[in-house]
Coordinates of C-alpha atoms and ligand atoms in Angstrom, one line a residue:
X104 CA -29.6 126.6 -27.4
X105 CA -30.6 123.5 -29.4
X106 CA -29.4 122.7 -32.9
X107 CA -32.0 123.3 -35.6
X108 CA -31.7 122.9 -39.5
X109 CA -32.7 125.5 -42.1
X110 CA -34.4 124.4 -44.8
X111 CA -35.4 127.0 -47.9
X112 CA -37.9 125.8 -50.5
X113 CA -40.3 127.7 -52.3
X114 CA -39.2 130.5 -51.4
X115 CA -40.1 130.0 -47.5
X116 CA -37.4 129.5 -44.9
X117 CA -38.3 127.4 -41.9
X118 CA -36.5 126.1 -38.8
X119 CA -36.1 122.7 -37.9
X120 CA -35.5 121.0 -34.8
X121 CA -32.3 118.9 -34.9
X122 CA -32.8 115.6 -32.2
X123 CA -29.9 113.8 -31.0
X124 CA -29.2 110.5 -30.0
X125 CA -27.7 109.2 -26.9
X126 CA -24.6 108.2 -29.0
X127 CA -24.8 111.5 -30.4
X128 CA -26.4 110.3 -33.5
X129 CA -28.3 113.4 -35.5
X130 CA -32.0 113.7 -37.2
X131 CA -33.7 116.5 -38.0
X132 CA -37.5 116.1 -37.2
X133 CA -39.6 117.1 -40.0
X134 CA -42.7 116.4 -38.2
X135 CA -43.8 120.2 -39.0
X136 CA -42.6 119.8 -42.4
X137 CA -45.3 119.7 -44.5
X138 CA -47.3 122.0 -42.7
X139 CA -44.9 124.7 -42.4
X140 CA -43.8 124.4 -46.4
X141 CA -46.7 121.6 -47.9
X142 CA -43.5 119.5 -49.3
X143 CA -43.0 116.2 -47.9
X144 CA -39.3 114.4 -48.1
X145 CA -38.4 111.6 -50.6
X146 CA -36.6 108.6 -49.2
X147 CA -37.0 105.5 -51.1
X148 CA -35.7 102.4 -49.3
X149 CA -35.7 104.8 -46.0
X150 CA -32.1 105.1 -45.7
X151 CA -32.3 107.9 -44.6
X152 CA -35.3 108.0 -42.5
X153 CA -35.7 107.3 -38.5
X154 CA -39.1 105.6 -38.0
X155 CA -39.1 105.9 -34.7
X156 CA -37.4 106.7 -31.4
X157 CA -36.1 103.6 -29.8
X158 CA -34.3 102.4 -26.5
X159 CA -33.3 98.9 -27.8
X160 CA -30.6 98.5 -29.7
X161 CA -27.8 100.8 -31.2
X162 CA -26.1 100.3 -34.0
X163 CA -22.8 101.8 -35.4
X164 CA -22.3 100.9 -39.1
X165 CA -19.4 102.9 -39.7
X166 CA -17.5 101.4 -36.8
X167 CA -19.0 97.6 -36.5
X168 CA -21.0 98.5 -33.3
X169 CA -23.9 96.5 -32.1
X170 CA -25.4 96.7 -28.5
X171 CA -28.6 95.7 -26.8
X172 CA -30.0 97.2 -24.3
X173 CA -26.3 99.4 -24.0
X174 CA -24.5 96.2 -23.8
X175 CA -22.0 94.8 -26.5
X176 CA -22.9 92.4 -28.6
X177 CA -20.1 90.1 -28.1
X178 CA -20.2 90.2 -24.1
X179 CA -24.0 89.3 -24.6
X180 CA -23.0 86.4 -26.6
X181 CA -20.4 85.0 -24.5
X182 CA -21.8 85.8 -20.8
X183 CA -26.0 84.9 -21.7
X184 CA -27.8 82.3 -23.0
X185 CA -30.8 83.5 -25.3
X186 CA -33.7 83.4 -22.7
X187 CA -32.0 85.8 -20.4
X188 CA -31.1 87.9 -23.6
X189 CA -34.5 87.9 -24.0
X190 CA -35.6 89.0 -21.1
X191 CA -32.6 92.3 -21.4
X192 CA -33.7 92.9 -24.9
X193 CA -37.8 92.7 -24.2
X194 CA -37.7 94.5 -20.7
X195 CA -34.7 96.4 -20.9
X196 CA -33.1 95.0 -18.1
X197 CA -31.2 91.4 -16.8
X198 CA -33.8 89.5 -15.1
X199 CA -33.6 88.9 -11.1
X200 CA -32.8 84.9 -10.7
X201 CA -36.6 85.2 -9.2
X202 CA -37.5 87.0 -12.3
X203 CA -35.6 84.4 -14.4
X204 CA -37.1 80.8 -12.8
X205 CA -40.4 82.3 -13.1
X206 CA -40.2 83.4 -17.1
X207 CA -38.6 80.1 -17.3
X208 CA -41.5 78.3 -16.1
X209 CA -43.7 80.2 -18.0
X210 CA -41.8 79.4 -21.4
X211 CA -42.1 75.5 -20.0
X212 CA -45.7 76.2 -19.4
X213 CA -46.9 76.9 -22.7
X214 CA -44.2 74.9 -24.8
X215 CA -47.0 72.4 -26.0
X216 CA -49.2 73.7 -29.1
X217 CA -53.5 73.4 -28.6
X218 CA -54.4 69.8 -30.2
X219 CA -55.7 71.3 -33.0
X220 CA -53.6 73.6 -33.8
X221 CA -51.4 70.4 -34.2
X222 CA -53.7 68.8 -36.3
X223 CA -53.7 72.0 -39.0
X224 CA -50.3 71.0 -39.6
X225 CA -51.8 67.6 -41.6
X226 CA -53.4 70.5 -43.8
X227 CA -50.4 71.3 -45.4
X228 CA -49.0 69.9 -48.0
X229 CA -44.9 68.3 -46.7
X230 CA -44.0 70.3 -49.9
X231 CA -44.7 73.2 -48.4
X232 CA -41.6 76.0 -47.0
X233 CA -41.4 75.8 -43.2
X234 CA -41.4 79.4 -43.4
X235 CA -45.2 79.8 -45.1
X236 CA -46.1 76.9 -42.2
X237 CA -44.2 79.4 -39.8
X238 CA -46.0 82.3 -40.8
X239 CA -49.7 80.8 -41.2
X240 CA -49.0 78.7 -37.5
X241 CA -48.3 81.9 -35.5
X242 CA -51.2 83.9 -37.3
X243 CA -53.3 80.9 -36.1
X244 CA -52.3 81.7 -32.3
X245 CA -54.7 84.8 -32.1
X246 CA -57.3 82.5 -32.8
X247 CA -56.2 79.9 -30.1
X248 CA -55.3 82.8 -27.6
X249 CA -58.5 85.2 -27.7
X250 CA -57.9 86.1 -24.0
X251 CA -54.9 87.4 -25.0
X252 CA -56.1 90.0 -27.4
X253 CA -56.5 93.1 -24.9
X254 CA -53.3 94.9 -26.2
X255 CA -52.5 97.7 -23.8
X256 CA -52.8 94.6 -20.9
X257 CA -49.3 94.3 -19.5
X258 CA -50.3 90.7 -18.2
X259 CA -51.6 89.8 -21.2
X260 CA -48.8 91.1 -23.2
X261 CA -46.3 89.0 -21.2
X262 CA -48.1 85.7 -21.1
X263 CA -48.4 86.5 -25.1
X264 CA -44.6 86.9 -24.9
X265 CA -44.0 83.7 -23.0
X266 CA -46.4 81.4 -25.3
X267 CA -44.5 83.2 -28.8
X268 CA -41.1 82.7 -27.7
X269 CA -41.8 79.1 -26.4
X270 CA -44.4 77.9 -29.5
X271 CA -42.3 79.4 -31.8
X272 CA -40.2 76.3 -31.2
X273 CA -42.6 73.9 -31.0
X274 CA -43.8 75.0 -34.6
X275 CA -40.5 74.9 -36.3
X276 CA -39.5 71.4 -35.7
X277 CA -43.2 70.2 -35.7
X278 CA -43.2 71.8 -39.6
X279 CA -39.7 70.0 -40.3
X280 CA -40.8 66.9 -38.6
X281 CA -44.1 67.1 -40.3
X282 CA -42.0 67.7 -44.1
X283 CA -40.1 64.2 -43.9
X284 CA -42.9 62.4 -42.7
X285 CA -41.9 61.6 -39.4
X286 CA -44.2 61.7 -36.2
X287 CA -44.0 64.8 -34.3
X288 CA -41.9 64.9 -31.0
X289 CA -43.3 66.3 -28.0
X290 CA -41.5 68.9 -26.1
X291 CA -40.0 67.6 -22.3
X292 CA -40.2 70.4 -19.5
X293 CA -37.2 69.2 -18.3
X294 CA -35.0 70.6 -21.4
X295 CA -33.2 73.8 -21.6
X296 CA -35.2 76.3 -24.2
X297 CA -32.3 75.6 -27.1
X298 CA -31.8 71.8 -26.1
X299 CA -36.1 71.2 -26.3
X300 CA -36.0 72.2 -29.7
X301 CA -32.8 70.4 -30.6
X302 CA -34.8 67.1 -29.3
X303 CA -37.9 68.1 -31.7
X304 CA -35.6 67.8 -34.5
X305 CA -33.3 65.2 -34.1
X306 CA -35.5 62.8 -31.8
X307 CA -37.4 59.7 -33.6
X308 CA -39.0 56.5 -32.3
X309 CA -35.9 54.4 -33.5
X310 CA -33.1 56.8 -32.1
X311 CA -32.2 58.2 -28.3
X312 CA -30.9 61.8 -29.8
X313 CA -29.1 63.2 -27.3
X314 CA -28.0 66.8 -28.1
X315 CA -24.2 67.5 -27.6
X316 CA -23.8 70.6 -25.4
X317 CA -21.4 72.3 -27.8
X318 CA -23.7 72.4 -30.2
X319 CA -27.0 73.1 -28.1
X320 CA -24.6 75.8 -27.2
X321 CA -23.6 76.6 -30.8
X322 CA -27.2 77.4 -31.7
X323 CA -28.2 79.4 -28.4
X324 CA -25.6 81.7 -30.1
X325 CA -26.8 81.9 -32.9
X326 CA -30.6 82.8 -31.3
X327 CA -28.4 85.4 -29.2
X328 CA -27.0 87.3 -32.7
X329 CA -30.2 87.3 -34.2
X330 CA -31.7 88.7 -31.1
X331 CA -32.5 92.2 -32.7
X332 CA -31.0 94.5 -34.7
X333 CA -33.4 98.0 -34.8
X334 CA -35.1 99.0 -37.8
X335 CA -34.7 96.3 -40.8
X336 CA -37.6 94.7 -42.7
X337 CA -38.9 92.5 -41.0
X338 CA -38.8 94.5 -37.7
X339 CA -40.0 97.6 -38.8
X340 CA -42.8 95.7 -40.6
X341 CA -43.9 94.7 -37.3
X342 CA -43.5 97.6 -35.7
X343 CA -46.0 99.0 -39.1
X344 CA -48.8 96.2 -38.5
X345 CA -48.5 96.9 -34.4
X346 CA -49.2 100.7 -35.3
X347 CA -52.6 99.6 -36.4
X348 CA -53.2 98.6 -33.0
X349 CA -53.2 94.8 -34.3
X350 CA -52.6 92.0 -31.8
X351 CA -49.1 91.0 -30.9
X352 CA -49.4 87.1 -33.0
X353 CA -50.6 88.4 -35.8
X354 CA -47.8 91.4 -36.4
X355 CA -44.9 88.9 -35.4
X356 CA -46.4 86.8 -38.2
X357 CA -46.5 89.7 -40.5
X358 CA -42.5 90.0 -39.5
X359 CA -42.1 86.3 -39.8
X360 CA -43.3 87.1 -43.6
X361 CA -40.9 89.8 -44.6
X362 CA -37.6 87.7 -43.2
X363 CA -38.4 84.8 -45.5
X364 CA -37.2 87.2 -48.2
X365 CA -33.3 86.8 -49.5
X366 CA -32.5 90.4 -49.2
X367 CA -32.9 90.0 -45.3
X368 CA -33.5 86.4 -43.4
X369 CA -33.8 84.3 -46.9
X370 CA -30.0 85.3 -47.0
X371 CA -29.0 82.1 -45.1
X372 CA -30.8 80.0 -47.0
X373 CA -29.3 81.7 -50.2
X374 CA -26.0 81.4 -49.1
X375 CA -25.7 78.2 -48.7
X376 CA -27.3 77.5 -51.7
X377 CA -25.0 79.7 -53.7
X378 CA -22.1 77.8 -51.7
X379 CA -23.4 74.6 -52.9
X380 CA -23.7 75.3 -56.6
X381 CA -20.1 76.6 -57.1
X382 CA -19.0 73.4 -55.2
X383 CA -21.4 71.4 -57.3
X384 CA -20.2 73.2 -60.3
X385 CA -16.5 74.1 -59.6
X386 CA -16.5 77.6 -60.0
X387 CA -13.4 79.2 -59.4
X388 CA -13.3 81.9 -56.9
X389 CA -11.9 84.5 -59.4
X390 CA -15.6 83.6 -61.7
X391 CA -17.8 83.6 -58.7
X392 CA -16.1 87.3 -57.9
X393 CA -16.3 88.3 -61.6
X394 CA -20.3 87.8 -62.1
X395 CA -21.0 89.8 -58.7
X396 CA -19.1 92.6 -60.8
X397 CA -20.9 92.3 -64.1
X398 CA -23.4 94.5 -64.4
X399 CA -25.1 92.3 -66.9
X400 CA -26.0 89.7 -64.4
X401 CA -27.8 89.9 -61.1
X402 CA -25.8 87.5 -59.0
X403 CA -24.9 88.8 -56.0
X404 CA -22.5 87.7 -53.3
X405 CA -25.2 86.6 -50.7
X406 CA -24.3 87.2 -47.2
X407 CA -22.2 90.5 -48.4
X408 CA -23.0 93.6 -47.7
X409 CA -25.8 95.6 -45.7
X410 CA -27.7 98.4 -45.5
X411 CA -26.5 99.5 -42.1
X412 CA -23.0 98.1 -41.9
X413 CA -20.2 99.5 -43.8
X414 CA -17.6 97.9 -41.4
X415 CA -17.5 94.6 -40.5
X416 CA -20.8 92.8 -39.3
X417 CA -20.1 92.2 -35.1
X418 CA -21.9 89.1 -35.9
X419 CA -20.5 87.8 -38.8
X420 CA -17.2 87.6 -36.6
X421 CA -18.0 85.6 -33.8
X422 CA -20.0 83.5 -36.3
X423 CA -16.5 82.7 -38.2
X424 CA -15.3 81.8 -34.7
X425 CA -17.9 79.6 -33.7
X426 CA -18.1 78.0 -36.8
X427 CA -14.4 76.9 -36.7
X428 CA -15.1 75.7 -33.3
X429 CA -18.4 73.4 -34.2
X430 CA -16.6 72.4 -37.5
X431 CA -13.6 71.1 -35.5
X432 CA -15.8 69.6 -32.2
X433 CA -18.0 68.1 -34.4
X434 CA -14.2 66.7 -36.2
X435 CA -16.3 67.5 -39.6
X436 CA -14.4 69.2 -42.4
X437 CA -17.0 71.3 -44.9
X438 CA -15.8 72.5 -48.2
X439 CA -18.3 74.7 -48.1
X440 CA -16.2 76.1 -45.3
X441 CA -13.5 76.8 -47.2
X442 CA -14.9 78.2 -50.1
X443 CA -16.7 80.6 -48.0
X444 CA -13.4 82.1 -46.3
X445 CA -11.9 82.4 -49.9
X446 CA -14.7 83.9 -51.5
X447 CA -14.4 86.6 -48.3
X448 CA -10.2 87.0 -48.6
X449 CA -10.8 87.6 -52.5
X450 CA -13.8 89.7 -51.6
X451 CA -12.1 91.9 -49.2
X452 CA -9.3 92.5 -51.5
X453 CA -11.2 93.5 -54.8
X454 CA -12.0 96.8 -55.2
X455 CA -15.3 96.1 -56.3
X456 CA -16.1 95.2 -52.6
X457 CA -13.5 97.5 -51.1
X458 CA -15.3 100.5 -52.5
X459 CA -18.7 99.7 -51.6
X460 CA -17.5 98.6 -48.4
X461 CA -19.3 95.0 -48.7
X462 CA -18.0 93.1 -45.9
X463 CA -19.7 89.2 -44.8
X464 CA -22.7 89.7 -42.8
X465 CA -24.5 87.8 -40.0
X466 CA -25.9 85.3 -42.9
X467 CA -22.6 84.7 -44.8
X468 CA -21.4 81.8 -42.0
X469 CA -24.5 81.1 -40.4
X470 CA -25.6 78.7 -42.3
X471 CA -22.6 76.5 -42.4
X472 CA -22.7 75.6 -38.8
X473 CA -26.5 74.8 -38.9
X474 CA -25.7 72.3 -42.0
X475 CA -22.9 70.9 -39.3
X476 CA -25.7 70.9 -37.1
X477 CA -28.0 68.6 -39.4
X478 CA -30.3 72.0 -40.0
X479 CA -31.6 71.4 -43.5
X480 CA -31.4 74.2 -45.4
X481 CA -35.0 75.5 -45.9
X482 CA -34.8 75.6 -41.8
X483 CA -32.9 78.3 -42.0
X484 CA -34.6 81.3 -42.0
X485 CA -37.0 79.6 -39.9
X486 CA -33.9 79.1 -37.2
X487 CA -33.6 83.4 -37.8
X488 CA -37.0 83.9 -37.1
X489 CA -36.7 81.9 -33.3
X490 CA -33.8 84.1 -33.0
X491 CA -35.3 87.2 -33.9
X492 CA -38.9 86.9 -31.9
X493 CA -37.7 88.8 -28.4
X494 CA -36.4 91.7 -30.8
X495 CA -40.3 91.9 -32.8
X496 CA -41.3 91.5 -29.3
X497 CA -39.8 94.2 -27.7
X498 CA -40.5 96.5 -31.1
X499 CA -44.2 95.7 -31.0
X500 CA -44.3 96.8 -27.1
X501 CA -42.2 99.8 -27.7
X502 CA -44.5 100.9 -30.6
X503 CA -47.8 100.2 -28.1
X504 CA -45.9 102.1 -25.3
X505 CA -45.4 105.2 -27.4
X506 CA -47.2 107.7 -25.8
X507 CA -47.2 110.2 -28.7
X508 CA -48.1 106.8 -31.0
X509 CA -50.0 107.4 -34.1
X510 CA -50.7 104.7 -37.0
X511 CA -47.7 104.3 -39.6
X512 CA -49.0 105.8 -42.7
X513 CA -46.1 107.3 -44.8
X514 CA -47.0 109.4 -48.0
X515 CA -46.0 109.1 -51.5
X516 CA -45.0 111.1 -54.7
X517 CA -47.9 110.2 -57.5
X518 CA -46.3 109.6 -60.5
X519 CA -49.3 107.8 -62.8
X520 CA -51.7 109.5 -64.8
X521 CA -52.5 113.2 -64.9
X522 CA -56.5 113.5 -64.6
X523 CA -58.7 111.6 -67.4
X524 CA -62.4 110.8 -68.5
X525 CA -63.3 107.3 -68.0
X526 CA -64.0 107.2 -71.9
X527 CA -60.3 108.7 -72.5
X528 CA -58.7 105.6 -70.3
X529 CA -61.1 102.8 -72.5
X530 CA -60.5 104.7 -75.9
X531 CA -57.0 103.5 -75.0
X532 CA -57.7 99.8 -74.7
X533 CA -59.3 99.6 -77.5
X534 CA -56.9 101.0 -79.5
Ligands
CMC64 N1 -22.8 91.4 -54.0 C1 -22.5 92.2 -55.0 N2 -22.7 93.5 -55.1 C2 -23.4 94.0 -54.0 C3 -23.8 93.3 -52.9 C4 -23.5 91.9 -52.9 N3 -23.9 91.1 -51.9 N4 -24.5 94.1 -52.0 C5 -24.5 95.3 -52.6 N5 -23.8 95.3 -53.8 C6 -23.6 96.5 -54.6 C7 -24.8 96.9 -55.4 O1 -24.9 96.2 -56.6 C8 -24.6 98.4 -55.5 O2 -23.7 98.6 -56.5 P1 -23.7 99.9 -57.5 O3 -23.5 101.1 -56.5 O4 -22.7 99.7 -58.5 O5 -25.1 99.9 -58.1 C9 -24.0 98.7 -54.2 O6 -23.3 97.5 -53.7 C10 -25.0 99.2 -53.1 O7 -25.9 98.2 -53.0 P2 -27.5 98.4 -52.6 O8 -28.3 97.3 -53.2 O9 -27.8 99.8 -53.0 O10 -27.4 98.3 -51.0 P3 -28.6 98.2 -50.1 O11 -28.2 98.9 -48.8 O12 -29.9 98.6 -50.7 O13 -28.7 96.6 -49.8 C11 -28.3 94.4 -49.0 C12 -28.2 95.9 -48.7 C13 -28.0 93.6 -47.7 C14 -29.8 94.1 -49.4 C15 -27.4 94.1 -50.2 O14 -26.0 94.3 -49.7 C16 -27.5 92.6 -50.6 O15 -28.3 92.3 -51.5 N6 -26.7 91.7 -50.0 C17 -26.9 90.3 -50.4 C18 -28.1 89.7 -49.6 C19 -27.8 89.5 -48.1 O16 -26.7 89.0 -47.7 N7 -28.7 89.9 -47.3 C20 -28.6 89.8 -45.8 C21 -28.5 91.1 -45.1 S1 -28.0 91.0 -43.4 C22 -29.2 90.2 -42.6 C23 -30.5 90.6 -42.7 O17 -30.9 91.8 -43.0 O18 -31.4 89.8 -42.6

């Protein structure tokens, strides 16, 4: 027989289904809920909510677990590059080599932006984050792609797929090359999808950049962690806008929006940041530890801690190696480095940390192998975002596919004012 919960309230017992997960993981569906006792359930922050039924990725907090598509995290990273993670992560399965070479093609295809879309980049100001140009610059694609705008069209979807993951490039380093003023750079067909980009950022008039392979195949990593990772912000907020039956640019750029935030992809930017003030300043380790702890102040150790993981971040370690290895390729030393691996030993021996089980996340090294790289900071997130696109993708096609798919439209608890006149509420101003 299958499990069920029992909840009393009001007085009325009901029965509740209990659903299982492949990896045994347990919800009880309260779809029935308010109809059988009129409450709804309370769960600010959703921690304790599933949004959704998914076949992506799985995640194991408690144990450090992260797959896609079934498949550990760490033999994705080390046997794949990022297009063919991709490919597993938005289909659900490795490409054929036929399969690949075409998708390939395709991402070659459609790696140069429409004339005037590169012209609106002249509208912004070279002030301006790379993130807002991010956001704005992928919006603008469902004006530039109208033939792509027939949602439940599997072709469409997968050209719309091909020009996303391959413009998303294009935009980036157009936005950084576009902030310092220099001419944009073109990408070349014959360039691997991490190398083309690589060239759009480094490449000038007056230099022959030539991207070194460890480091184009530094970064693919780092596209390859950032692949997916289930239901955070940004994802979920995709997966929100797609429910609406809204194109697949514009809910990607609605995800682009909530990672720029420093609770979720602004964290890499922050980090570094918070790395460079202490070295700037000389803050000991001891302080920097102390003033996470007060309760006074709001500092936080950024890239510490998540939602999710109360184990060590998968990521975050074979970011730490990675990192080492660039560092030492590159033969550049980064105090930055160093600071960062004492502020983690102090960290994971304070209580503070221990107790809340705070361990480095995917943002806490991150960011110092794309400073070794020559990523300025503010490029960050933006980097993320590339990374994350085939996992918005996939979330966006799996909230379309849902055959039982209504619109996302949570409830809420009203707290404000009990009923009023109109005169009662003025009487109040003018008080
Ligand atoms: N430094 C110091 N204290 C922390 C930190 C931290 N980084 N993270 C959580 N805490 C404390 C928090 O103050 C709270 O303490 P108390 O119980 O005494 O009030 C407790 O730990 C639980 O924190 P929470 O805010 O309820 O946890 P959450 O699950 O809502 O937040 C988080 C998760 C990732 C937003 C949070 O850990 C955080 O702000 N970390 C720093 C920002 C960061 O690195 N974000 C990247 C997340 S991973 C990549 C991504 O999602 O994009």
């Amino acid at each position: 027989m299958s499990e069920t919960a029992t909840i009393t309230v009001g007085g009325k017992t009901v029965e509740l289904p209990v659903i299982t997960g492949t990896e045994n993981e347990k919800a009880i569906d309260i779809a029935k809920l308010r109809a059988l006792t009129g409450c709804i359930t309370f769960d600010d922050g959703y921690g304790n909510t599933g949004s959704c039924l998914s076949n992506i990725t799985f995640i194991d907090g408690e144990t450090g677990i992260l797959r896609y598509r079934g498949i550990d995290i760490a033999e994705v990273a080390e046997k794949s590059d990022f297009i063919e993670t991709a490919m597993l992560v938005i289909n659900g399965k490795f490409p054929t080599s036929a399969e690949r070479r075409a998708f390939s093609s395709l991402i070659v295809e459609n790696e140069l932006l429409h004339e005037n879309m590169r012209v609106q980049f002249q509208g912004f100001p070279p002030t301006a984050h790379p993130m807002a140009v991010l956001t704005a610059m992928i919006n603008a694609m469902s004006c530039f792609h109208p033939h792509l705008m027939e949602i439940h069209d599997d072709a469409q979807f997968h050209e719309a797929a091909a020009k996303l993951l391959s413009k998303v490039r294009t935009i980036a380093a157009f936005s950084y090359k576009h902030s310092i003023g220099e001419p944009l750079i073109y990408p070349t067909a014959s360039r691997g999808y991490t190398e083309n980009f690589l060239h759009m950022m480094f490449k000038a008039p007056n230099n022959d950049y030539v991207p070194d392979p460890d480091v184009v195949r530094a970064l693919d990593l780092l596209f390859i962690l950032h692949a997916d990772h289930e239901q955070n912000c940004s994802t979920s907020t995709v997966r929100m806008v797609g429910s609406s039956q809204a194109n697949l640019f514009t809910s990607v750029s609605a995800g682009v929006s909530a990672l720029w935030g420093k609770l979720h992809g602004g964290a890499n930017q922050a980090v570094l940041e918070m790395l460079e003030g202490i070295h700037k300043r000389g803050d000991s380790i001891e302080s920097v530890i102390a003033k996470c702890k007060d309760k006074n102040s709001d500092f936080r150790l950024m890239g510490f801690g998540h939602r999710v993981y109360k184990n060590f971040d998968p990521r975050a370690k074979i970011i730490k190696a990675a990192c080492d290895k660039v560092l030492s390729k590159l033969g550049k030393e980064d105090p930055l480095l160093d600071i960062a691996k004492q502020l983690e030993a102090a960290a994971l021996n304070d209580s503070y940390f221990v107790d809340r089980k705070l361990y480095p996340n995917v943002d806490f090294y991150s960011g110092i192998i794309m400073r070794a790289i020559g990523i300025p900071t503010n490029m960050f997130t933006v980097l993320f975002a590339i990374g994350r696109m085939p996992g918005w993708i996939a979330n966006w096609k799996e909230t379309r596919d849902n055959a039982n798919a209504r619109i996302y439209r949570p409830r809420q608890i009203y707290m404000g004012a009990a009923k009023r006149s109109y005169e009662e509420a003025k009487r109040e101003v003018i008080q």
